[in-house]
Amino acid sequence: MAIQLDIVETPDKVAQKAASLVADFIQAKPNAVLGLATGSTPVPTYRRLVQMHHKNGLSLAHITTFNLDEYVGLPESHGQSYRFFMDQNLFQHIDIPPEQTHVPNGLAPDPDQECKAFESKIQSAGGVDLWLLGIGHNGHIAFNEPGSSSDSRTRLINIAPETITANSRFFDHLSQVPRQALTVGIATILEARKILLLATGKDKALAVSKAVNGPISANWPASALQHHPDCTFILDQEAASLMTFTNST
Ligand code: GLP
């Protein structure tokens, strides 16, 4: 199955496109279940959704959200926890009741139990309608690092050294970056009814090309998205610059 491509000029246009797709989706299904991502890539998309809420009356009061992942060992109040990120960048600025937002608890005393409970909550909500994703330089989606199989579920994972280095830009020192995370699995993501992956910048071009053009391989976890019947990558020109095009893409 081919991943669909939507290539626009700039990161700002990626955000514009993604935000309007998400807003249209919510308008068509006000009680949609959305899967959300952290990282710097979706920040401008969240900013636009907040603007649409304030200026265009977009209501997110009835959606339910599930986040992809969380660092192990960081409390919610930590400036780099993904719960904190979501509150700061989106949830605090819209009308979603906090109890409708779900981020794995990185301080759970029993991580396996927390992961199972997270999967159950997704099932109880009726599954994810639309999952918004970013991509790591090594092709990870959520924290499914290279080696993660297509049938992986929500679990505790060791973060790859190259991801620790990439994410250290948000911390004062490399040593402060957590070494483990709770992440939804690739199978969990593939169960979403629709997937939108956003990528911007030259440094994502290799991972994007491996995901789209490469063989499906655990070495490039995002390549598993080729299994999905309704997956679109919204890319800026730089992120799309290493792909090869065939008639079907
Ligand atoms: C983190 C997150 C991923 C995200 C990736 C890319 O490692 N776990 O979900 O896609 O970073 O982040 P950025 O968008 O900042 O490049």
PDB file of C-alpha atoms and ligand atoms in Angstrom:
ATOM      1  CA  MET A   1       0.000   0.000   0.000  1.00  0.00           C
ATOM      2  CA  ALA A   2       1.492   3.351  -0.909  1.00  0.00           C
ATOM      3  CA  ILE A   3       1.850   6.152   1.566  1.00  0.00           C
ATOM      4  CA  GLN A   4       0.124   9.249   0.170  1.00  0.00           C
ATOM      5  CA  LEU A   5       2.258  12.350  -0.148  1.00  0.00           C
ATOM      6  CA  ASP A   6       1.348  15.984   0.230  1.00  0.00           C
ATOM      7  CA  ILE A   7       4.404  18.114  -0.430  1.00  0.00           C
ATOM      8  CA  VAL A   8       4.257  21.835   0.250  1.00  0.00           C
ATOM      9  CA  GLU A   9       6.888  24.557   0.154  1.00  0.00           C
ATOM     10  CA  THR A  10       7.579  25.469   3.743  1.00  0.00           C
ATOM     11  CA  PRO A  11       7.174  24.229   7.329  1.00  0.00           C
ATOM     12  CA  ASP A  12       4.533  26.918   7.793  1.00  0.00           C
ATOM     13  CA  LYS A  13       2.485  25.460   4.940  1.00  0.00           C
ATOM     14  CA  VAL A  14       2.840  21.997   6.492  1.00  0.00           C
ATOM     15  CA  ALA A  15       1.291  23.396   9.681  1.00  0.00           C
ATOM     16  CA  GLN A  16      -1.426  25.216   7.738  1.00  0.00           C
ATOM     17  CA  LYS A  17      -2.394  22.049   5.871  1.00  0.00           C
ATOM     18  CA  ALA A  18      -2.232  19.784   8.921  1.00  0.00           C
ATOM     19  CA  ALA A  19      -4.245  22.156  11.115  1.00  0.00           C
ATOM     20  CA  SER A  20      -6.974  22.594   8.536  1.00  0.00           C
ATOM     21  CA  LEU A  21      -7.204  18.820   7.968  1.00  0.00           C
ATOM     22  CA  VAL A  22      -7.479  18.229  11.723  1.00  0.00           C
ATOM     23  CA  ALA A  23     -10.032  21.046  12.111  1.00  0.00           C
ATOM     24  CA  ASP A  24     -12.145  19.696   9.224  1.00  0.00           C
ATOM     25  CA  PHE A  25     -11.930  16.251  10.772  1.00  0.00           C
ATOM     26  CA  ILE A  26     -13.170  17.542  14.140  1.00  0.00           C
ATOM     27  CA  GLN A  27     -15.947  19.551  12.514  1.00  0.00           C
ATOM     28  CA  ALA A  28     -17.142  16.408  10.719  1.00  0.00           C
ATOM     29  CA  LYS A  29     -16.825  14.319  13.901  1.00  0.00           C
ATOM     30  CA  PRO A  30     -16.933  16.521  17.029  1.00  0.00           C
ATOM     31  CA  ASN A  31     -16.326  13.550  19.343  1.00  0.00           C
ATOM     32  CA  ALA A  32     -13.316  12.297  17.351  1.00  0.00           C
ATOM     33  CA  VAL A  33     -10.565  10.366  19.107  1.00  0.00           C
ATOM     34  CA  LEU A  34      -7.255  11.967  18.164  1.00  0.00           C
ATOM     35  CA  GLY A  35      -3.770  10.582  18.596  1.00  0.00           C
ATOM     36  CA  LEU A  36      -1.211  13.323  19.170  1.00  0.00           C
ATOM     37  CA  ALA A  37       2.552  13.741  18.989  1.00  0.00           C
ATOM     38  CA  THR A  38       5.149  15.875  20.714  1.00  0.00           C
ATOM     39  CA  GLY A  39       8.414  17.161  19.256  1.00  0.00           C
ATOM     40  CA  SER A  40       9.064  20.498  17.599  1.00  0.00           C
ATOM     41  CA  THR A  41       7.453  19.562  14.268  1.00  0.00           C
ATOM     42  CA  PRO A  42       3.775  19.681  15.347  1.00  0.00           C
ATOM     43  CA  VAL A  43       4.135  22.864  17.460  1.00  0.00           C
ATOM     44  CA  PRO A  44       3.103  25.260  14.637  1.00  0.00           C
ATOM     45  CA  THR A  45       0.148  22.973  13.852  1.00  0.00           C
ATOM     46  CA  TYR A  46      -1.006  23.152  17.476  1.00  0.00           C
ATOM     47  CA  ARG A  47      -0.545  26.938  17.411  1.00  0.00           C
ATOM     48  CA  ARG A  48      -2.853  27.153  14.393  1.00  0.00           C
ATOM     49  CA  LEU A  49      -5.460  24.924  16.038  1.00  0.00           C
ATOM     50  CA  VAL A  50      -5.400  27.214  19.083  1.00  0.00           C
ATOM     51  CA  GLN A  51      -5.909  30.219  16.766  1.00  0.00           C
ATOM     52  CA  MET A  52      -8.803  28.448  15.040  1.00  0.00           C
ATOM     53  CA  HIS A  53     -10.335  27.799  18.445  1.00  0.00           C
ATOM     54  CA  HIS A  54     -10.085  31.462  19.478  1.00  0.00           C
ATOM     55  CA  LYS A  55     -10.808  33.162  16.167  1.00  0.00           C
ATOM     56  CA  ASN A  56     -12.986  30.750  14.189  1.00  0.00           C
ATOM     57  CA  GLY A  57     -14.919  29.120  17.008  1.00  0.00           C
ATOM     58  CA  LEU A  58     -13.428  25.655  16.497  1.00  0.00           C
ATOM     59  CA  SER A  59     -14.527  23.621  19.504  1.00  0.00           C
ATOM     60  CA  LEU A  60     -12.457  20.721  20.772  1.00  0.00           C
ATOM     61  CA  ALA A  61     -14.660  20.176  23.807  1.00  0.00           C
ATOM     62  CA  HIS A  62     -15.846  16.729  22.784  1.00  0.00           C
ATOM     63  CA  ILE A  63     -12.690  15.170  21.378  1.00  0.00           C
ATOM     64  CA  THR A  64     -10.642  12.623  23.309  1.00  0.00           C
ATOM     65  CA  THR A  65      -6.868  12.558  22.876  1.00  0.00           C
ATOM     66  CA  PHE A  66      -4.129   9.971  23.337  1.00  0.00           C
ATOM     67  CA  ASN A  67      -0.467  10.866  23.153  1.00  0.00           C
ATOM     68  CA  LEU A  68       2.154   8.636  21.647  1.00  0.00           C
ATOM     69  CA  ASP A  69       4.662   8.503  24.436  1.00  0.00           C
ATOM     70  CA  GLU A  70       6.177   9.836  27.643  1.00  0.00           C
ATOM     71  CA  TYR A  71       9.637   9.874  29.197  1.00  0.00           C
ATOM     72  CA  VAL A  72      10.130   7.505  32.117  1.00  0.00           C
ATOM     73  CA  GLY A  73      11.104   9.247  35.337  1.00  0.00           C
ATOM     74  CA  LEU A  74       9.854  12.772  34.613  1.00  0.00           C
ATOM     75  CA  PRO A  75       6.947  14.096  36.670  1.00  0.00           C
ATOM     76  CA  GLU A  76       4.123  15.840  34.793  1.00  0.00           C
ATOM     77  CA  SER A  77       5.353  19.153  36.185  1.00  0.00           C
ATOM     78  CA  HIS A  78       8.810  18.735  34.568  1.00  0.00           C
ATOM     79  CA  GLY A  79       9.305  21.252  31.765  1.00  0.00           C
ATOM     80  CA  GLN A  80      10.371  18.485  29.357  1.00  0.00           C
ATOM     81  CA  SER A  81       7.705  15.908  30.173  1.00  0.00           C
ATOM     82  CA  TYR A  82       5.407  15.282  27.257  1.00  0.00           C
ATOM     83  CA  ARG A  83       2.356  15.927  29.488  1.00  0.00           C
ATOM     84  CA  PHE A  84       3.772  19.376  30.275  1.00  0.00           C
ATOM     85  CA  PHE A  85       4.479  19.940  26.570  1.00  0.00           C
ATOM     86  CA  MET A  86       0.909  19.072  25.572  1.00  0.00           C
ATOM     87  CA  ASP A  87      -0.604  21.237  28.301  1.00  0.00           C
ATOM     88  CA  GLN A  88       1.596  24.192  27.319  1.00  0.00           C
ATOM     89  CA  ASN A  89       1.292  23.881  23.561  1.00  0.00           C
ATOM     90  CA  LEU A  90      -2.321  22.842  23.191  1.00  0.00           C
ATOM     91  CA  PHE A  91      -4.577  21.675  25.999  1.00  0.00           C
ATOM     92  CA  GLN A  92      -4.413  24.816  28.191  1.00  0.00           C
ATOM     93  CA  HIS A  93      -5.435  26.998  25.269  1.00  0.00           C
ATOM     94  CA  ILE A  94      -8.475  25.073  24.062  1.00  0.00           C
ATOM     95  CA  ASP A  95     -11.768  23.912  25.538  1.00  0.00           C
ATOM     96  CA  ILE A  96     -10.946  20.214  25.998  1.00  0.00           C
ATOM     97  CA  PRO A  97     -11.661  18.987  29.538  1.00  0.00           C
ATOM     98  CA  PRO A  98      -8.382  17.662  31.021  1.00  0.00           C
ATOM     99  CA  GLU A  99      -9.944  14.249  31.751  1.00  0.00           C
ATOM    100  CA  GLN A 100     -10.381  13.714  28.009  1.00  0.00           C
ATOM    101  CA  THR A 101      -6.610  13.962  27.455  1.00  0.00           C
ATOM    102  CA  HIS A 102      -4.374  10.934  27.955  1.00  0.00           C
ATOM    103  CA  VAL A 103      -0.585  10.799  28.133  1.00  0.00           C
ATOM    104  CA  PRO A 104       1.160   7.695  29.507  1.00  0.00           C
ATOM    105  CA  ASN A 105       2.342   8.187  33.097  1.00  0.00           C
ATOM    106  CA  GLY A 106       6.138   8.108  33.085  1.00  0.00           C
ATOM    107  CA  LEU A 107       6.180   7.728  36.865  1.00  0.00           C
ATOM    108  CA  ALA A 108       3.868   4.693  36.978  1.00  0.00           C
ATOM    109  CA  PRO A 109       5.173   2.239  39.598  1.00  0.00           C
ATOM    110  CA  ASP A 110       4.318  -0.658  37.276  1.00  0.00           C
ATOM    111  CA  PRO A 111       5.137   0.424  33.704  1.00  0.00           C
ATOM    112  CA  ASP A 112       3.782  -2.789  32.125  1.00  0.00           C
ATOM    113  CA  GLN A 113       0.463  -2.279  33.869  1.00  0.00           C
ATOM    114  CA  GLU A 114       0.418   1.379  32.797  1.00  0.00           C
ATOM    115  CA  CYS A 115       1.010   0.342  29.165  1.00  0.00           C
ATOM    116  CA  LYS A 116      -1.762  -2.262  29.255  1.00  0.00           C
ATOM    117  CA  ALA A 117      -4.134   0.252  30.839  1.00  0.00           C
ATOM    118  CA  PHE A 118      -3.264   2.804  28.133  1.00  0.00           C
ATOM    119  CA  GLU A 119      -4.122   0.313  25.378  1.00  0.00           C
ATOM    120  CA  SER A 120      -7.410  -0.511  27.168  1.00  0.00           C
ATOM    121  CA  LYS A 121      -8.327   3.166  27.393  1.00  0.00           C
ATOM    122  CA  ILE A 122      -7.779   3.532  23.634  1.00  0.00           C
ATOM    123  CA  GLN A 123     -10.020   0.515  23.022  1.00  0.00           C
ATOM    124  CA  SER A 124     -12.700   1.807  25.410  1.00  0.00           C
ATOM    125  CA  ALA A 125     -12.721   5.130  23.570  1.00  0.00           C
ATOM    126  CA  GLY A 126     -13.488   3.223  20.368  1.00  0.00           C
ATOM    127  CA  GLY A 127      -9.984   3.361  18.878  1.00  0.00           C
ATOM    128  CA  VAL A 128      -8.137   6.324  17.400  1.00  0.00           C
ATOM    129  CA  ASP A 129      -9.780   8.032  14.430  1.00  0.00           C
ATOM    130  CA  LEU A 130      -6.800  10.138  13.381  1.00  0.00           C
ATOM    131  CA  TRP A 131      -3.227   9.866  14.597  1.00  0.00           C
ATOM    132  CA  LEU A 132      -0.872  12.789  14.049  1.00  0.00           C
ATOM    133  CA  LEU A 133       2.783  11.687  13.963  1.00  0.00           C
ATOM    134  CA  GLY A 134       6.260  13.128  13.672  1.00  0.00           C
ATOM    135  CA  ILE A 135       9.330  11.125  12.688  1.00  0.00           C
ATOM    136  CA  GLY A 136      12.774  10.793  14.246  1.00  0.00           C
ATOM    137  CA  HIS A 137      16.022  11.072  12.279  1.00  0.00           C
ATOM    138  CA  ASN A 138      16.454   7.310  12.602  1.00  0.00           C
ATOM    139  CA  GLY A 139      12.914   6.684  11.362  1.00  0.00           C
ATOM    140  CA  HIS A 140      11.322   6.225  14.764  1.00  0.00           C
ATOM    141  CA  ILE A 141       7.626   6.931  15.245  1.00  0.00           C
ATOM    142  CA  ALA A 142       6.581   7.690  18.827  1.00  0.00           C
ATOM    143  CA  PHE A 143       9.563   6.065  20.598  1.00  0.00           C
ATOM    144  CA  ASN A 144       9.494   2.937  18.430  1.00  0.00           C
ATOM    145  CA  GLU A 145      13.210   2.880  17.833  1.00  0.00           C
ATOM    146  CA  PRO A 146      14.912   0.806  15.106  1.00  0.00           C
ATOM    147  CA  GLY A 147      14.307  -2.874  15.843  1.00  0.00           C
ATOM    148  CA  SER A 148      10.657  -2.295  16.814  1.00  0.00           C
ATOM    149  CA  SER A 149       8.397  -4.732  15.007  1.00  0.00           C
ATOM    150  CA  SER A 150       5.151  -3.948  13.204  1.00  0.00           C
ATOM    151  CA  ASP A 151       3.209  -5.920  15.809  1.00  0.00           C
ATOM    152  CA  SER A 152       4.642  -4.046  18.822  1.00  0.00           C
ATOM    153  CA  ARG A 153       2.196  -2.698  21.414  1.00  0.00           C
ATOM    154  CA  THR A 154       2.446  -0.046  24.120  1.00  0.00           C
ATOM    155  CA  ARG A 155       5.524  -0.803  26.211  1.00  0.00           C
ATOM    156  CA  LEU A 156       8.629   0.371  28.048  1.00  0.00           C
ATOM    157  CA  ILE A 157      11.499   1.007  25.634  1.00  0.00           C
ATOM    158  CA  ASN A 158      15.135   2.042  25.814  1.00  0.00           C
ATOM    159  CA  ILE A 159      15.606   5.261  23.856  1.00  0.00           C
ATOM    160  CA  ALA A 160      18.244   4.928  21.106  1.00  0.00           C
ATOM    161  CA  PRO A 161      21.529   6.811  21.686  1.00  0.00           C
ATOM    162  CA  GLU A 162      20.995   8.949  18.559  1.00  0.00           C
ATOM    163  CA  THR A 163      17.541   9.976  19.828  1.00  0.00           C
ATOM    164  CA  ILE A 164      18.973  10.842  23.255  1.00  0.00           C
ATOM    165  CA  THR A 165      21.465  13.087  21.469  1.00  0.00           C
ATOM    166  CA  ALA A 166      18.772  14.628  19.219  1.00  0.00           C
ATOM    167  CA  ASN A 167      16.443  15.310  22.145  1.00  0.00           C
ATOM    168  CA  SER A 168      19.217  16.702  24.362  1.00  0.00           C
ATOM    169  CA  ARG A 169      18.639  20.086  22.705  1.00  0.00           C
ATOM    170  CA  PHE A 170      15.658  20.498  25.021  1.00  0.00           C
ATOM    171  CA  PHE A 171      17.655  19.750  28.189  1.00  0.00           C
ATOM    172  CA  ASP A 172      20.543  21.600  29.850  1.00  0.00           C
ATOM    173  CA  HIS A 173      22.803  18.578  29.524  1.00  0.00           C
ATOM    174  CA  LEU A 174      22.847  15.248  27.668  1.00  0.00           C
ATOM    175  CA  SER A 175      22.975  13.410  30.999  1.00  0.00           C
ATOM    176  CA  GLN A 176      19.529  14.792  31.911  1.00  0.00           C
ATOM    177  CA  VAL A 177      17.755  13.152  28.973  1.00  0.00           C
ATOM    178  CA  PRO A 178      15.772  10.134  30.214  1.00  0.00           C
ATOM    179  CA  ARG A 179      17.047   6.819  28.874  1.00  0.00           C
ATOM    180  CA  GLN A 180      13.657   5.113  28.752  1.00  0.00           C
ATOM    181  CA  ALA A 181      10.142   5.923  27.650  1.00  0.00           C
ATOM    182  CA  LEU A 182       6.663   4.469  27.554  1.00  0.00           C
ATOM    183  CA  THR A 183       5.578   4.355  23.928  1.00  0.00           C
ATOM    184  CA  VAL A 184       2.558   3.129  22.056  1.00  0.00           C
ATOM    185  CA  GLY A 185       3.530   0.327  19.688  1.00  0.00           C
ATOM    186  CA  ILE A 186       3.601   0.313  15.919  1.00  0.00           C
ATOM    187  CA  ALA A 187       0.575  -2.007  15.898  1.00  0.00           C
ATOM    188  CA  THR A 188      -1.226   0.485  18.166  1.00  0.00           C
ATOM    189  CA  ILE A 189      -0.521   3.275  15.674  1.00  0.00           C
ATOM    190  CA  LEU A 190      -1.488   1.143  12.669  1.00  0.00           C
ATOM    191  CA  GLU A 191      -4.926   0.549  14.211  1.00  0.00           C
ATOM    192  CA  ALA A 192      -5.779   4.251  13.846  1.00  0.00           C
ATOM    193  CA  ARG A 193      -8.310   4.759  11.094  1.00  0.00           C
ATOM    194  CA  LYS A 194      -6.297   7.564   9.539  1.00  0.00           C
ATOM    195  CA  ILE A 195      -2.658   8.621   9.975  1.00  0.00           C
ATOM    196  CA  LEU A 196      -1.031  11.978   9.202  1.00  0.00           C
ATOM    197  CA  LEU A 197       2.744  12.189   9.535  1.00  0.00           C
ATOM    198  CA  LEU A 198       4.398  15.610   9.477  1.00  0.00           C
ATOM    199  CA  ALA A 199       8.054  16.143   8.618  1.00  0.00           C
ATOM    200  CA  THR A 200      10.014  19.283   7.873  1.00  0.00           C
ATOM    201  CA  GLY A 201      13.653  20.045   7.152  1.00  0.00           C
ATOM    202  CA  LYS A 202      16.570  18.382   5.394  1.00  0.00           C
ATOM    203  CA  ASP A 203      17.548  16.395   8.462  1.00  0.00           C
ATOM    204  CA  LYS A 204      14.344  14.325   8.116  1.00  0.00           C
ATOM    205  CA  ALA A 205      14.786  13.615   4.392  1.00  0.00           C
ATOM    206  CA  LEU A 206      16.595  10.279   4.790  1.00  0.00           C
ATOM    207  CA  ALA A 207      14.083   8.892   7.316  1.00  0.00           C
ATOM    208  CA  VAL A 208      11.197  10.028   5.087  1.00  0.00           C
ATOM    209  CA  SER A 209      12.679   8.406   1.981  1.00  0.00           C
ATOM    210  CA  LYS A 210      13.316   5.117   3.831  1.00  0.00           C
ATOM    211  CA  ALA A 211       9.749   5.161   5.156  1.00  0.00           C
ATOM    212  CA  VAL A 212       8.178   5.863   1.764  1.00  0.00           C
ATOM    213  CA  ASN A 213      10.490   4.183  -0.743  1.00  0.00           C
ATOM    214  CA  GLY A 214      12.324   1.616   1.325  1.00  0.00           C
ATOM    215  CA  PRO A 215      11.399  -1.971   2.015  1.00  0.00           C
ATOM    216  CA  ILE A 216       9.262  -2.414   5.128  1.00  0.00           C
ATOM    217  CA  SER A 217      11.918  -3.028   7.723  1.00  0.00           C
ATOM    218  CA  ALA A 218      12.277  -2.771  11.496  1.00  0.00           C
ATOM    219  CA  ASN A 219      15.513  -0.870  10.782  1.00  0.00           C
ATOM    220  CA  TRP A 220      13.335   2.076   9.694  1.00  0.00           C
ATOM    221  CA  PRO A 221      10.234   1.790  11.894  1.00  0.00           C
ATOM    222  CA  ALA A 222       8.176   4.377   9.966  1.00  0.00           C
ATOM    223  CA  SER A 223       8.322   2.096   6.897  1.00  0.00           C
ATOM    224  CA  ALA A 224       5.637  -0.012   8.664  1.00  0.00           C
ATOM    225  CA  LEU A 225       3.218   2.800   7.780  1.00  0.00           C
ATOM    226  CA  GLN A 226       3.228   1.357   4.252  1.00  0.00           C
ATOM    227  CA  HIS A 227       0.912  -1.313   5.728  1.00  0.00           C
ATOM    228  CA  HIS A 228      -1.729   1.328   6.481  1.00  0.00           C
ATOM    229  CA  PRO A 229      -4.586   1.936   4.022  1.00  0.00           C
ATOM    230  CA  ASP A 230      -4.981   5.660   4.814  1.00  0.00           C
ATOM    231  CA  CYS A 231      -1.657   7.240   5.703  1.00  0.00           C
ATOM    232  CA  THR A 232      -0.538  10.633   4.385  1.00  0.00           C
ATOM    233  CA  PHE A 233       2.828  12.315   4.882  1.00  0.00           C
ATOM    234  CA  ILE A 234       2.654  16.113   4.825  1.00  0.00           C
ATOM    235  CA  LEU A 235       6.159  17.271   3.985  1.00  0.00           C
ATOM    236  CA  ASP A 236       7.989  20.432   3.171  1.00  0.00           C
ATOM    237  CA  GLN A 237      10.271  20.387   0.139  1.00  0.00           C
ATOM    238  CA  GLU A 238      13.399  19.770   2.189  1.00  0.00           C
ATOM    239  CA  ALA A 239      11.964  16.733   3.978  1.00  0.00           C
ATOM    240  CA  ALA A 240      10.815  15.383   0.605  1.00  0.00           C
ATOM    241  CA  SER A 241      14.150  16.000  -1.095  1.00  0.00           C
ATOM    242  CA  LEU A 242      15.569  12.450  -1.008  1.00  0.00           C
ATOM    243  CA  MET A 243      12.506  10.562  -2.158  1.00  0.00           C
ATOM    244  CA  THR A 244      12.219   8.883  -5.499  1.00  0.00           C
ATOM    245  CA  PHE A 245       8.920   9.217  -7.284  1.00  0.00           C
ATOM    246  CA  THR A 246       7.017   6.596  -9.181  1.00  0.00           C
ATOM    247  CA  ASN A 247       3.618   6.907 -10.861  1.00  0.00           C
ATOM    248  CA  SER A 248       1.926   5.507  -7.798  1.00  0.00           C
ATOM    249  CA  THR A 249       3.337   8.037  -5.334  1.00  0.00           C
TER     250      THR A 249
HETATM  251  C1  GLP B   1      10.634  12.482  19.804  1.00  0.00           C
HETATM  252  C2  GLP B   1       9.229  11.906  19.904  1.00  0.00           C
HETATM  253  C3  GLP B   1       8.644  11.587  18.537  1.00  0.00           C
HETATM  254  C4  GLP B   1       8.886  12.726  17.565  1.00  0.00           C
HETATM  255  C5  GLP B   1      10.381  12.903  17.402  1.00  0.00           C
HETATM  256  C6  GLP B   1      10.755  13.982  16.394  1.00  0.00           C
HETATM  257  O1  GLP B   1      11.649  11.560  19.950  1.00  0.00           O
HETATM  258  N1  GLP B   1       9.188  10.739  20.700  1.00  0.00           N
HETATM  259  O2  GLP B   1       7.254  11.318  18.670  1.00  0.00           O
HETATM  260  O3  GLP B   1       8.274  12.452  16.334  1.00  0.00           O
HETATM  261  O4  GLP B   1      10.924  13.245  18.667  1.00  0.00           O
HETATM  262  O5  GLP B   1      10.774  15.242  17.012  1.00  0.00           O
HETATM  263  P1  GLP B   1      10.954  16.605  16.256  1.00  0.00           P
HETATM  264  O6  GLP B   1       9.633  16.905  15.640  1.00  0.00           O
HETATM  265  O7  GLP B   1      11.314  17.581  17.342  1.00  0.00           O
HETATM  266  O8  GLP B   1      12.039  16.431  15.261  1.00  0.00           O
END
